[in-house]
mmCIF file of C-alpha atoms (C1' of nucleotides) in Angstrom:
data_model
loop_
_atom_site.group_PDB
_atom_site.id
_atom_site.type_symbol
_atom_site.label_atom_id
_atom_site.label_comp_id
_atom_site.label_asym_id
_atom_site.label_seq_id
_atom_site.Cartn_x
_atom_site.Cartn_y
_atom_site.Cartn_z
ATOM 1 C CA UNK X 430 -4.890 -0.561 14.988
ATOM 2 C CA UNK X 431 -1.254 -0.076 14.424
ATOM 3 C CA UNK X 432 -1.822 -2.362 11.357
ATOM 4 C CA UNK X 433 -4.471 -0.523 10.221
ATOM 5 C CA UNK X 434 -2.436 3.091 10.231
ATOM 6 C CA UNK X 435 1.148 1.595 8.892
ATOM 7 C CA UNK X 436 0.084 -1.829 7.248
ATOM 8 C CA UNK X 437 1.625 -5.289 7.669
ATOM 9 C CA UNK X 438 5.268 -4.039 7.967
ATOM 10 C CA UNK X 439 4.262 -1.539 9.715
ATOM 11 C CA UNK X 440 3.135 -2.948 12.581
ATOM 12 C CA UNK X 441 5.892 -3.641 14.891
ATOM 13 C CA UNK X 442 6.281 -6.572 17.368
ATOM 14 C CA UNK X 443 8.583 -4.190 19.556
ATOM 15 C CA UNK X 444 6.479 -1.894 19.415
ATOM 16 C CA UNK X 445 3.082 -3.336 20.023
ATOM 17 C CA UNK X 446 4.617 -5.147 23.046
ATOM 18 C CA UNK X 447 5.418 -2.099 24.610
ATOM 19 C CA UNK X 448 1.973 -0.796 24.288
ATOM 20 C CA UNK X 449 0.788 -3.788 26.251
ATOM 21 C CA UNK X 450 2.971 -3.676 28.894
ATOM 22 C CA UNK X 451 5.295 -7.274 28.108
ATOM 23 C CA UNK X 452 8.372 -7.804 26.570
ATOM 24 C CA UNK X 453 8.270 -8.113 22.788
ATOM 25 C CA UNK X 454 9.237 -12.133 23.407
ATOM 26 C CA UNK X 455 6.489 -12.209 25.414
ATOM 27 C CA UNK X 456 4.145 -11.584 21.918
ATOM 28 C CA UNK X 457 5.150 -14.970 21.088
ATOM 29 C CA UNK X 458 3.410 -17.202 23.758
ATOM 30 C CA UNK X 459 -0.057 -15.325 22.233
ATOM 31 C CA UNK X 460 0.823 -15.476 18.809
ATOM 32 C CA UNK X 461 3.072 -18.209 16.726
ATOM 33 C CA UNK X 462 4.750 -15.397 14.376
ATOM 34 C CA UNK X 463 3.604 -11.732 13.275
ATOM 35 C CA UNK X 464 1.830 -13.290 9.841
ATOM 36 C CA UNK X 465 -0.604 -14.515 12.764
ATOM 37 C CA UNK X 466 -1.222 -11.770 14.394
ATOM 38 C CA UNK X 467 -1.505 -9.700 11.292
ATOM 39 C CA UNK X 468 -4.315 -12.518 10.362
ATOM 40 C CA UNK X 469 -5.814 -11.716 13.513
ATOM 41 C CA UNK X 470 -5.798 -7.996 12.822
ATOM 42 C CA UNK X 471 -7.307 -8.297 9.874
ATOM 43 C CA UNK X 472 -9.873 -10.805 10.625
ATOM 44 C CA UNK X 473 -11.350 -8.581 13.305
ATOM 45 C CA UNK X 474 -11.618 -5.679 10.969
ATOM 46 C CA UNK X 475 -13.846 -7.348 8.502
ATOM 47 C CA UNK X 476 -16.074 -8.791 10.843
ATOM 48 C CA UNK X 477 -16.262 -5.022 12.154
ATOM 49 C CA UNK X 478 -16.923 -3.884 8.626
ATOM 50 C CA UNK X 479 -19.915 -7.122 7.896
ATOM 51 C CA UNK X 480 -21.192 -5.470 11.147
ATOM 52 C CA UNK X 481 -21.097 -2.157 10.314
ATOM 53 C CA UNK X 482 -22.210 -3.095 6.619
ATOM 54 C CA UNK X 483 -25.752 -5.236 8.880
ATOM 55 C CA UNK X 484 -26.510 -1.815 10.578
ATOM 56 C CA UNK X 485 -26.379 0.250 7.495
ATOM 57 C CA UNK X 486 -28.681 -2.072 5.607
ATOM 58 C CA UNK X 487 -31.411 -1.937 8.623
ATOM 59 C CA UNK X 488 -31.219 1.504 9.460
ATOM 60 C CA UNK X 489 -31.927 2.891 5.855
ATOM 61 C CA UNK X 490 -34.121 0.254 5.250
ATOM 62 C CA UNK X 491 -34.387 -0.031 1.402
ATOM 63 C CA UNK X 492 -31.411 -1.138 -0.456
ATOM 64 C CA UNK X 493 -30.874 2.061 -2.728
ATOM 65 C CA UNK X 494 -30.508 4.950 0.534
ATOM 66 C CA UNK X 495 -28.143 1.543 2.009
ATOM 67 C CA UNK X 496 -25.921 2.244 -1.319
ATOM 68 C CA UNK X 497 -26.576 6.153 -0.369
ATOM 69 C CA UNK X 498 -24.474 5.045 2.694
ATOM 70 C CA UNK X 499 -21.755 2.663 1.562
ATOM 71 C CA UNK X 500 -19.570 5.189 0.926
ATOM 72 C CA UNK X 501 -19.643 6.452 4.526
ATOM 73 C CA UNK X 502 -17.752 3.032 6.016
ATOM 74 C CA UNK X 503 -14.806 4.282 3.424
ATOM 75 C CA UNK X 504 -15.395 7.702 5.054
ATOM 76 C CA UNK X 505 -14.940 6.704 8.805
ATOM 77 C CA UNK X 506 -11.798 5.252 8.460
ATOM 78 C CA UNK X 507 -9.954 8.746 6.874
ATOM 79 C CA UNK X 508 -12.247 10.416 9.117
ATOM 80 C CA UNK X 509 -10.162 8.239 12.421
ATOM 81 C CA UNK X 510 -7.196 9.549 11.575
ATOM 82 C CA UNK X 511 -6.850 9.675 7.707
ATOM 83 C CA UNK X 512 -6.528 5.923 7.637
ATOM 84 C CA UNK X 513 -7.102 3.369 4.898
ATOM 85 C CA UNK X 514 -9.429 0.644 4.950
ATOM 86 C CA UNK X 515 -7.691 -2.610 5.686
ATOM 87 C CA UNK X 516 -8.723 -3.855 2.696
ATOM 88 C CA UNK X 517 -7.169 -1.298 -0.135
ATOM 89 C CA UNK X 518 -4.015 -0.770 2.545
ATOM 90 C CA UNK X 519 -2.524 -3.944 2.765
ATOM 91 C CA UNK X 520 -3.676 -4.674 -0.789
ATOM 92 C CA UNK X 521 -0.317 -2.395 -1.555
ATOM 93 C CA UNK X 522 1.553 -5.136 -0.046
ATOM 94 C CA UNK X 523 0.127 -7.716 -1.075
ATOM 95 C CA UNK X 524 2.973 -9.429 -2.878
ATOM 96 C CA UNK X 525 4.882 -9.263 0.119
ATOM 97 C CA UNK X 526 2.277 -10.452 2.451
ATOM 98 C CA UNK X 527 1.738 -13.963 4.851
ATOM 99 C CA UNK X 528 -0.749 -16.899 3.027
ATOM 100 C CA UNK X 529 -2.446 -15.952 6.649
ATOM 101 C CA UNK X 530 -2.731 -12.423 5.830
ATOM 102 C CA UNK X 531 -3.754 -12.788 2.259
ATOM 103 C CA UNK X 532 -6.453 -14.403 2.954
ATOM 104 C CA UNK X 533 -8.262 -11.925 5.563
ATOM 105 C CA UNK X 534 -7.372 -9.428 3.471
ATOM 106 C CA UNK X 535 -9.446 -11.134 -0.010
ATOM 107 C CA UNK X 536 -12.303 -11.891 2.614
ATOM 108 C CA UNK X 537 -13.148 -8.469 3.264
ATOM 109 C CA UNK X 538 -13.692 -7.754 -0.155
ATOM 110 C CA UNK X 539 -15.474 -10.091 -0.567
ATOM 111 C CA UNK X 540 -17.987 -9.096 2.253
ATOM 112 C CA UNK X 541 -18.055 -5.732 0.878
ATOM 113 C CA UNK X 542 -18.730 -7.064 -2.422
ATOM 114 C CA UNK X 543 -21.593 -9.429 -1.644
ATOM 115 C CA UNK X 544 -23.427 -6.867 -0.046
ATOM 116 C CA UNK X 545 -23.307 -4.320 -2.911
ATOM 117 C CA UNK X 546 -24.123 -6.987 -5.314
ATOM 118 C CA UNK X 547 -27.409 -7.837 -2.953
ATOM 119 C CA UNK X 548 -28.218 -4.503 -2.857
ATOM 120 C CA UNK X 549 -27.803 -3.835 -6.379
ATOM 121 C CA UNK X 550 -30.299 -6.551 -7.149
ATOM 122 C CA UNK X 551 -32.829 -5.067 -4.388
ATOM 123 C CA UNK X 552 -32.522 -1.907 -5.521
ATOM 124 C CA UNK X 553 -33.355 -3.102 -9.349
ATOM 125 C CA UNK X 554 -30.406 -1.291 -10.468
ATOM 126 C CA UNK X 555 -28.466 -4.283 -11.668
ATOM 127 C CA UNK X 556 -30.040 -7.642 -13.540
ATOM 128 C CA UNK X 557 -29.045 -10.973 -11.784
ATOM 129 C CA UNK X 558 -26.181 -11.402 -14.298
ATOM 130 C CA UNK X 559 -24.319 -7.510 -13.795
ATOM 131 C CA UNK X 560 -24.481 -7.086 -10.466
ATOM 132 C CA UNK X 561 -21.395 -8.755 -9.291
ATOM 133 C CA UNK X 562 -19.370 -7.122 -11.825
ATOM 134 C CA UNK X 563 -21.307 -3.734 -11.010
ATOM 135 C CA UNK X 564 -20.562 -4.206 -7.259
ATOM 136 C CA UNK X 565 -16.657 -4.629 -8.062
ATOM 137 C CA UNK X 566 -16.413 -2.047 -9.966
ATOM 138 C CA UNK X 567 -18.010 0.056 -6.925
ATOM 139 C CA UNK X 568 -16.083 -1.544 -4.530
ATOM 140 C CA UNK X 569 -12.514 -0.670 -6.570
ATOM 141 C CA UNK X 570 -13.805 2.974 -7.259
ATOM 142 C CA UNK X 571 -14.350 3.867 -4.038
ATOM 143 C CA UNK X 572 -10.833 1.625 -2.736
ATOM 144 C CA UNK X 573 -9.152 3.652 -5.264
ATOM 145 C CA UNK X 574 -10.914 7.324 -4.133
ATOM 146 C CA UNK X 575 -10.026 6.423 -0.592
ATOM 147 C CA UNK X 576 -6.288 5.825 -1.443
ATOM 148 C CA UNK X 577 -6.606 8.720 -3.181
ATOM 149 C CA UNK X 578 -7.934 10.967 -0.749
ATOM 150 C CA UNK X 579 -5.825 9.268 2.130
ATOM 151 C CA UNK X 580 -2.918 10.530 -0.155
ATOM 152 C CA UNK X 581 -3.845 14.319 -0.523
ATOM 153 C CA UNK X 582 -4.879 13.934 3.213
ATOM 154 C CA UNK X 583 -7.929 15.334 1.826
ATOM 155 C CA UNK X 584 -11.294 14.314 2.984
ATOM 156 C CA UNK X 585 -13.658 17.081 0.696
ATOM 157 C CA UNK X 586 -11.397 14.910 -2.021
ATOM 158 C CA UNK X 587 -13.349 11.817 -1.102
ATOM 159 C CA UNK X 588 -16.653 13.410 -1.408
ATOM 160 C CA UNK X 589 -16.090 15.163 -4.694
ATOM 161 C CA UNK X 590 -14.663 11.838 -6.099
ATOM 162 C CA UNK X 591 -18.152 10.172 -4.705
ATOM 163 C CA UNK X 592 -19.847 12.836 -5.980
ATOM 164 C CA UNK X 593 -18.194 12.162 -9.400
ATOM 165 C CA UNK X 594 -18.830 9.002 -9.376
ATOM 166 C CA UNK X 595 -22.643 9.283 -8.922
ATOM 167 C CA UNK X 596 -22.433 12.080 -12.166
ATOM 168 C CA UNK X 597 -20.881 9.268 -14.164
ATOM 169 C CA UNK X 598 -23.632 7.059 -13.364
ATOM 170 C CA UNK X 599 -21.063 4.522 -11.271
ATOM 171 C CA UNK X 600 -23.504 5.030 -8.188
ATOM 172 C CA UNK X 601 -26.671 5.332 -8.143
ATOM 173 C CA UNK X 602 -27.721 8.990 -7.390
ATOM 174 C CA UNK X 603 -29.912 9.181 -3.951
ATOM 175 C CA UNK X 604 -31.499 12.107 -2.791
ATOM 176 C CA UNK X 605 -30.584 12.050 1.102
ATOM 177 C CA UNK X 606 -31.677 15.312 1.814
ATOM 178 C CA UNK X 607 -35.299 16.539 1.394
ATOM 179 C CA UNK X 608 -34.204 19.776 0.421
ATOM 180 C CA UNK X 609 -33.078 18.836 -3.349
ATOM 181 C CA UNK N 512 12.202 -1.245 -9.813
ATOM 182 C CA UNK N 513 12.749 -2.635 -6.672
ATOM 183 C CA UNK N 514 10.216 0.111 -5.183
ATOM 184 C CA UNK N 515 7.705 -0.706 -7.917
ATOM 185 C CA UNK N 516 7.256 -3.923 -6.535
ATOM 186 C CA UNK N 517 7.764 -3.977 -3.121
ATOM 187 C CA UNK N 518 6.930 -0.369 -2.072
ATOM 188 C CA UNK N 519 9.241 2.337 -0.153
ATOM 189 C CA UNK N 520 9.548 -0.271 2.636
ATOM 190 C CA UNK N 521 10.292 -2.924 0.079
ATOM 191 C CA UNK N 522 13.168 -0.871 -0.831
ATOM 192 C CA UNK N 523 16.340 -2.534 0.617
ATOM 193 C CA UNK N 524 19.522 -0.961 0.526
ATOM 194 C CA UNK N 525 21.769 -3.743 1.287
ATOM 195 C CA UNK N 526 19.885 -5.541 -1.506
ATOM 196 C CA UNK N 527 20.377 -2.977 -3.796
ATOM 197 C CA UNK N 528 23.750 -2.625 -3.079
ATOM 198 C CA UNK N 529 24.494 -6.750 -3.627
ATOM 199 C CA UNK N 530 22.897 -5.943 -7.125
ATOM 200 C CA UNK N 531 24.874 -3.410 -7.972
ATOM 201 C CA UNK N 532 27.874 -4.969 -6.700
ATOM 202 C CA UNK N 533 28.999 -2.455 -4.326
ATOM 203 C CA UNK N 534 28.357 -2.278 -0.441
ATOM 204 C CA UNK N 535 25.493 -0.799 1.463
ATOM 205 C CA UNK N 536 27.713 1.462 2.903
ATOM 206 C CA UNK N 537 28.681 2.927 -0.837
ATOM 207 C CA UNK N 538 25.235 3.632 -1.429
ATOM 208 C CA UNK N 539 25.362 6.685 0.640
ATOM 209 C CA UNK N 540 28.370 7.983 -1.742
ATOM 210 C CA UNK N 541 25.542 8.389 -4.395
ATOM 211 C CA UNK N 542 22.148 9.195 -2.119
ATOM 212 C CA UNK N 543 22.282 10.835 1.211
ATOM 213 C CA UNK N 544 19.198 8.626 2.128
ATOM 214 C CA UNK N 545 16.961 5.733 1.654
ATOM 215 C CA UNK N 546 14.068 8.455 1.417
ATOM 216 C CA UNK N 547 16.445 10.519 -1.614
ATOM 217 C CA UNK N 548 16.760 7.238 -3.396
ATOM 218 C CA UNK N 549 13.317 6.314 -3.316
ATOM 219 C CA UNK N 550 12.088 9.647 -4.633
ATOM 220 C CA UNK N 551 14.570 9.644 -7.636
ATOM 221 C CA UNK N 552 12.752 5.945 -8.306
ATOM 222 C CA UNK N 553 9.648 7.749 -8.168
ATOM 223 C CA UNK N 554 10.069 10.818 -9.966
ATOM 224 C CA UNK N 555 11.751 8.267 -12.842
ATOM 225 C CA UNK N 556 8.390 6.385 -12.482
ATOM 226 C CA UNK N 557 6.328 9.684 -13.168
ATOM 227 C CA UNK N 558 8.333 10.875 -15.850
ATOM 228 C CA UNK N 559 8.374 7.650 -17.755
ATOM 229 C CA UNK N 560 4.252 7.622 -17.802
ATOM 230 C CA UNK N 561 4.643 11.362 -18.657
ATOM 231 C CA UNK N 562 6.087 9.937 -21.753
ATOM 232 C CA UNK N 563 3.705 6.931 -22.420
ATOM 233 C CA UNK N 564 0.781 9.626 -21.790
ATOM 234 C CA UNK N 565 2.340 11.570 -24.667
ATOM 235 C CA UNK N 566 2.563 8.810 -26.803
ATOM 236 C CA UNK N 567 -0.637 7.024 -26.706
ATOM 237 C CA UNK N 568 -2.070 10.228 -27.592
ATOM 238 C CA UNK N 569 -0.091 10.241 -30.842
ATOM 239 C CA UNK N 570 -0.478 6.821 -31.443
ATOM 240 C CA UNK N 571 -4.504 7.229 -31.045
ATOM 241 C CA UNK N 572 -4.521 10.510 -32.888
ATOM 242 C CA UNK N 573 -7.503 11.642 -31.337
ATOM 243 C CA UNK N 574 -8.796 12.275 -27.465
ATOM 244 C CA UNK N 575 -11.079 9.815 -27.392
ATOM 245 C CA UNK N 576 -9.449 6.812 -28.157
ATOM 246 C CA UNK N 577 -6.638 8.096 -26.320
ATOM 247 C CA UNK N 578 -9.061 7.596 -23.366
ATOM 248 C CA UNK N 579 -9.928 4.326 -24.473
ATOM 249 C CA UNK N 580 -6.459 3.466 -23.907
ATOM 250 C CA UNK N 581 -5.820 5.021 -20.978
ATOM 251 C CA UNK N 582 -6.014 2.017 -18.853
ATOM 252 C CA UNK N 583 -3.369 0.231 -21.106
ATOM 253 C CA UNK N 584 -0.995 2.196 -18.772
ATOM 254 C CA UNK N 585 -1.906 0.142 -15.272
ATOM 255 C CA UNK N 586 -2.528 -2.665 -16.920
ATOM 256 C CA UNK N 587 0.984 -2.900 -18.620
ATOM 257 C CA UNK N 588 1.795 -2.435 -14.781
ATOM 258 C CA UNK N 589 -0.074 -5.624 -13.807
ATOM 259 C CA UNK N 590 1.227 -7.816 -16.669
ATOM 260 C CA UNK N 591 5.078 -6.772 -15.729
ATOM 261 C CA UNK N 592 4.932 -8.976 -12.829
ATOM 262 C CA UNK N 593 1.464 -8.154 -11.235
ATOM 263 C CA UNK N 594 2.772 -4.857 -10.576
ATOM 264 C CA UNK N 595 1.289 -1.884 -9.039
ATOM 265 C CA UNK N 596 1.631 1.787 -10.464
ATOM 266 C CA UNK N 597 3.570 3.427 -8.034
ATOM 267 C CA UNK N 598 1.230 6.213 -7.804
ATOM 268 C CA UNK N 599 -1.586 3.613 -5.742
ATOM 269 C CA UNK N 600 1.287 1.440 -4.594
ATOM 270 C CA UNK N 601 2.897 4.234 -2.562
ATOM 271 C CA UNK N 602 -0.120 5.603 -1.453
ATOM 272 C CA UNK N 603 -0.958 3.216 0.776
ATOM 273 C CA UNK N 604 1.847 3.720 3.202
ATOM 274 C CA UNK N 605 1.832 7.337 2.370
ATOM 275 C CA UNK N 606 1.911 8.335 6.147
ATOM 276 C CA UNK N 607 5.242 7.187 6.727
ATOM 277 C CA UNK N 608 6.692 8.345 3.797
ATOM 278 C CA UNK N 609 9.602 10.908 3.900
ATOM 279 C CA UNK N 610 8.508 14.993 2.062
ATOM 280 C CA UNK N 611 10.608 14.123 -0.648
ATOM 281 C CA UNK N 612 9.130 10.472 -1.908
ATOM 282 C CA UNK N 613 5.201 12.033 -1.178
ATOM 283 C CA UNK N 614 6.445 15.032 -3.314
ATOM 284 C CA UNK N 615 7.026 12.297 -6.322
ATOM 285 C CA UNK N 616 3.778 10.223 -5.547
ATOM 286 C CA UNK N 617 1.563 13.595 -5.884
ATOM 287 C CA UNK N 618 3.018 15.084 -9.095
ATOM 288 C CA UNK N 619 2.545 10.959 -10.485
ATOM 289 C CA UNK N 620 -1.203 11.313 -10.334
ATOM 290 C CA UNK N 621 -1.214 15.213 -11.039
ATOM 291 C CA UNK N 622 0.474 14.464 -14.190
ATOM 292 C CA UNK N 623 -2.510 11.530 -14.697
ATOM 293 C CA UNK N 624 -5.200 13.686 -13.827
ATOM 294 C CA UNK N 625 -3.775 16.828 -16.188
ATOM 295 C CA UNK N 626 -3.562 14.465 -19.098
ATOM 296 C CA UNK N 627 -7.469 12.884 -18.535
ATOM 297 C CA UNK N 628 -8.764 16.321 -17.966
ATOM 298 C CA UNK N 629 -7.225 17.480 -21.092
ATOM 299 C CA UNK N 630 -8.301 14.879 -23.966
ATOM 300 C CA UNK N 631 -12.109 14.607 -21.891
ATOM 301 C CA UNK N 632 -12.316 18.716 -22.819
ATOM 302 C CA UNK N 633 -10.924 17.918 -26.511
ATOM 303 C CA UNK N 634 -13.664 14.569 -26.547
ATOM 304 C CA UNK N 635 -16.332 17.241 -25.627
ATOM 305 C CA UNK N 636 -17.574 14.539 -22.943
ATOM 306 C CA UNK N 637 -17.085 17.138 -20.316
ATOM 307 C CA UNK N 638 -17.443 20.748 -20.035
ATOM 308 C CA UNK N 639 -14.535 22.847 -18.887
ATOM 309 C CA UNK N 640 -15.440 23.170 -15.426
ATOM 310 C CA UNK N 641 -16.369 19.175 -14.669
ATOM 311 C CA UNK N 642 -13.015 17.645 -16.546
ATOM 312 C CA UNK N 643 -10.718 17.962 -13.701
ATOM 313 C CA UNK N 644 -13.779 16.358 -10.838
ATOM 314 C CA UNK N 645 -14.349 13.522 -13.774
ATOM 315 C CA UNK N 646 -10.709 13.103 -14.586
ATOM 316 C CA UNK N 647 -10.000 12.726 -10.652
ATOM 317 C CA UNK N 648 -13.539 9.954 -10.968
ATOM 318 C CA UNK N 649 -11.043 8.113 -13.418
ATOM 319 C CA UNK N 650 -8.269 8.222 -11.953
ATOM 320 C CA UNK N 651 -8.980 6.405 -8.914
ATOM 321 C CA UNK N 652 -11.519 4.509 -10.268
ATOM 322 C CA UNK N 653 -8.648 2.944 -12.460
ATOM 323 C CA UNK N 654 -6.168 2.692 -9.221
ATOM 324 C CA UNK N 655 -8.741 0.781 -7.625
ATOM 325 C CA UNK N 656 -8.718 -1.702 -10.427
ATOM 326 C CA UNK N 657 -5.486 -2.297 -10.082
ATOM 327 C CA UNK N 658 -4.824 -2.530 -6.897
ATOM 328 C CA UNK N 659 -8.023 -5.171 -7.012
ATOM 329 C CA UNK N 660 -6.488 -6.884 -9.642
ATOM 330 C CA UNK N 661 -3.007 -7.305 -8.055
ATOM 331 C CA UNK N 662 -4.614 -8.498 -4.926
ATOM 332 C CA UNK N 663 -6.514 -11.051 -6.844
ATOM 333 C CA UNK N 664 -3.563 -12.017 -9.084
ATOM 334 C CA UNK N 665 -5.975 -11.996 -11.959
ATOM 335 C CA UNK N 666 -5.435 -9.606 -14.542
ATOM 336 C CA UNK N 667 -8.352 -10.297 -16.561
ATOM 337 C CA UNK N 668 -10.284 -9.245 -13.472
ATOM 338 C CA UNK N 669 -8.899 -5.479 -14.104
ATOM 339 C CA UNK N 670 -9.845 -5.856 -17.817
ATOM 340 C CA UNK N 671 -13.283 -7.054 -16.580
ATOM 341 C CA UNK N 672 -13.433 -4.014 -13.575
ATOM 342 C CA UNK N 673 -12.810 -1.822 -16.681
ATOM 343 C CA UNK N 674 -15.575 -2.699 -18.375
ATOM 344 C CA UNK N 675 -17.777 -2.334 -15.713
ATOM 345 C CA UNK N 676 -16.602 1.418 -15.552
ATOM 346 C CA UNK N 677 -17.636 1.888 -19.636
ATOM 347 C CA UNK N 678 -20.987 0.056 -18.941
ATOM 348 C CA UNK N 679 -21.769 2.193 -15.946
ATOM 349 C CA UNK N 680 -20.903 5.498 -17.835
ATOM 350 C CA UNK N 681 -17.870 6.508 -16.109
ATOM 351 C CA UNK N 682 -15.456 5.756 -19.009
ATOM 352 C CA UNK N 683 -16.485 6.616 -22.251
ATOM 353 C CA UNK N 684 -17.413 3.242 -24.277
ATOM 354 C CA UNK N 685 -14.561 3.336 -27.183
ATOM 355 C CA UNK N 686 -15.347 1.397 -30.215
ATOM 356 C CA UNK N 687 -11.877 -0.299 -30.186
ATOM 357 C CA UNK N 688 -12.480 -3.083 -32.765
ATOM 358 C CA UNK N 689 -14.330 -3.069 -36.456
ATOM 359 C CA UNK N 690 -16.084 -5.574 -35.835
ATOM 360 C CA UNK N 691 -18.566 -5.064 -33.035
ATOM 361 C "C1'" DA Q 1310 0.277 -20.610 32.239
ATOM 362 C "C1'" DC Q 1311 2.762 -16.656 31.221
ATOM 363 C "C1'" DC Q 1312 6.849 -14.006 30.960
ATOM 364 C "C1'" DT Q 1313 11.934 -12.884 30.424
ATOM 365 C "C1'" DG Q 1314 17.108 -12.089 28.873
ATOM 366 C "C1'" DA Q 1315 20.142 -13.167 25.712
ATOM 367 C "C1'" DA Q 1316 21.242 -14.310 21.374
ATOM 368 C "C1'" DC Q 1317 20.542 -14.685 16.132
ATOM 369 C "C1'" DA Q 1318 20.384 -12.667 11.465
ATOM 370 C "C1'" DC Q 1319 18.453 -8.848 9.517
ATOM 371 C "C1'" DC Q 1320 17.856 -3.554 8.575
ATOM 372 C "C1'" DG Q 1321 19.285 1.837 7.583
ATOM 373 C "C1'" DT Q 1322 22.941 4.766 8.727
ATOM 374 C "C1'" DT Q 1323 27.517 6.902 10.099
ATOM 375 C "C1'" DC Q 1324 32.259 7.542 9.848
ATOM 376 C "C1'" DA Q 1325 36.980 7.037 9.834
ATOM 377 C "C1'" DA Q 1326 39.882 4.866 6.729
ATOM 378 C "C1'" DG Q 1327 41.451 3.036 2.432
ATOM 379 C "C1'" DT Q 1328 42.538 3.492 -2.972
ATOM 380 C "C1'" DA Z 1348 36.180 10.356 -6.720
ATOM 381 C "C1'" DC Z 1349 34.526 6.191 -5.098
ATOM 382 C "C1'" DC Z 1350 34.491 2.419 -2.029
ATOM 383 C "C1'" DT Z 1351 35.030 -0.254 2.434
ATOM 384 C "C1'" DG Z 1352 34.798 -2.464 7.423
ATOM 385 C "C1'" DA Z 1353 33.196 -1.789 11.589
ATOM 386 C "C1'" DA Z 1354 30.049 -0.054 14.513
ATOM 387 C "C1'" DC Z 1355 25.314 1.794 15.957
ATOM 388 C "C1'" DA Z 1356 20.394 1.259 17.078
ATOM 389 C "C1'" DC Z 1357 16.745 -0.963 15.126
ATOM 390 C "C1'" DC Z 1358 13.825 -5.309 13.646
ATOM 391 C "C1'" DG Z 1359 11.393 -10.416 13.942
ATOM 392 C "C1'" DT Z 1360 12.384 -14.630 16.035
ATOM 393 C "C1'" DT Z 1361 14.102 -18.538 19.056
ATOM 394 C "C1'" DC Z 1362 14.979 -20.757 23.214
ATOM 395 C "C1'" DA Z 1363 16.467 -22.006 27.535
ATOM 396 C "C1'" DA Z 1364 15.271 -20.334 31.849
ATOM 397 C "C1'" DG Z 1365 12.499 -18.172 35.301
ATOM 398 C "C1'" DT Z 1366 7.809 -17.686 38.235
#
DNA sequence: ACCTGAACACCGTTCAAGT
DNA sequence: ACCTGAACACCGTTCAAGT
């Protein structure tokens, strides 16, 4: 959580031990070094997201309204206190970031990214070949609109870079409400 | 340079110092902060791609293939050492940024967006009231790229993120070559 | 099995003092 | 005008010691 609103250096052994109630020495019987516990951190929040990513494929139930709703996991998390996905936050950091870390990190873009590219192919919008690269590109866009928005502090700047997005052709255009 | 690759946080003033060949102590003879240092690093940052914006249009004589080049900018960014613009890098721990560094990062991607907006009008690809929402669209989208790229460590995954922004309409496909 | 105090080398920052 | 040493409160980490 702390991770998630300061990245890797920002979350703070000291800190976090207070919030628990030990002493920050105590951290260490739990966890061999922070790069572990920043694994840790960052393991649990892309198993959230394949979770989260599960429930939005079965309650839209055809893969082009689930592609509708992809944006909205990028949504939540400036929505919970303008934070960044894990993924495009610690990214930043990356150079300076634990093997541990790193490799949590790559994983949940590659979750997201496997699930665009199977929708993609559902949906007919992509041949076999494209839809990786198509679900990358997706993936970074919205990463990158995210930081974006995170940076204005600027939520309607996330949905009007969506919304771009779906002019250019980037995303698919889906009709969510009836009215239109 | 220090900040470009390690962030605000990255930015150590003891390091520096050693560098320099001075103490950390003499450091505060020439900034009154870590936070006024980093934003003259930044604003440096945003005024040398103010410059490289200016040229590449020159260079490509007309709007464009000064589009088509466009990405040149963060990709020169990757090759110098898998870097990260500092516009996208700093985002990222934009929260705890001090005013006068966030100040810097916002006028970096103003100055981005400006310049997009401006050669899409002259390219007639959008209409007047569309450029700024589709220069934002590419402006992020390209962020994304990089910051995908960097955490990859793959450069030619940018150039191949790229190219699934032409082929999905959101850049404009630039005849670069004769031959094809 | 779980926690602690004390110490280590780091960090940004201040300030009185040196040239 | 420019630099310094010494001190401050921070940080991650280690380790012997406590229950």
């Amino acid at each position: 959580m702390n991770a998630q609103a300061h990245g890797y250096t920002g979350l703070n052994i000291r800190g976090l031990a207070g919030e628990v109630g030990i002493k920050a020495a105590s951290i260490y019987y739990h966890f061999p070094s922070k790069a572990e516990l920043g694994a840790a951190v960052a393991r649990r929040y892309w198993e959230e997201t394949a979770r989260d990513l599960e429930m939005i494929r079965e309650a839209a139930g055809d893969a082009l309204s689930s592609l509708g709703r992809y944006p909205e996991i990028f949504r939540r998390s400036l929505e919970a206190g303008n934070r960044l996905c894990m993924g495009s936050f610690m990214s930043a950091e990356y150079d300076d970031l634990p093997e541990a870390v790193k490799v949590e990190v790559q994983t949940f873009s590659d979750v997201n990214i496997d699930w665009l590219a199977k929708q993609l192919l559902e949906a007919n919008i992509t041949a076999t070949q494209d839809s990786k690269l198509r679900a990358g590109a997706i993936f970074s866009a919205i990463a990158g609109a995210q930081l974006m928005a995170r940076s204005r502090n600027d939520i309607k700047l996330f949905d009007e870079l969506i919304e771009g997005y779906k002019l250019a052709g980037l995303l698919p255009s889906t009709q969510n409400s009836m009215s239109e």
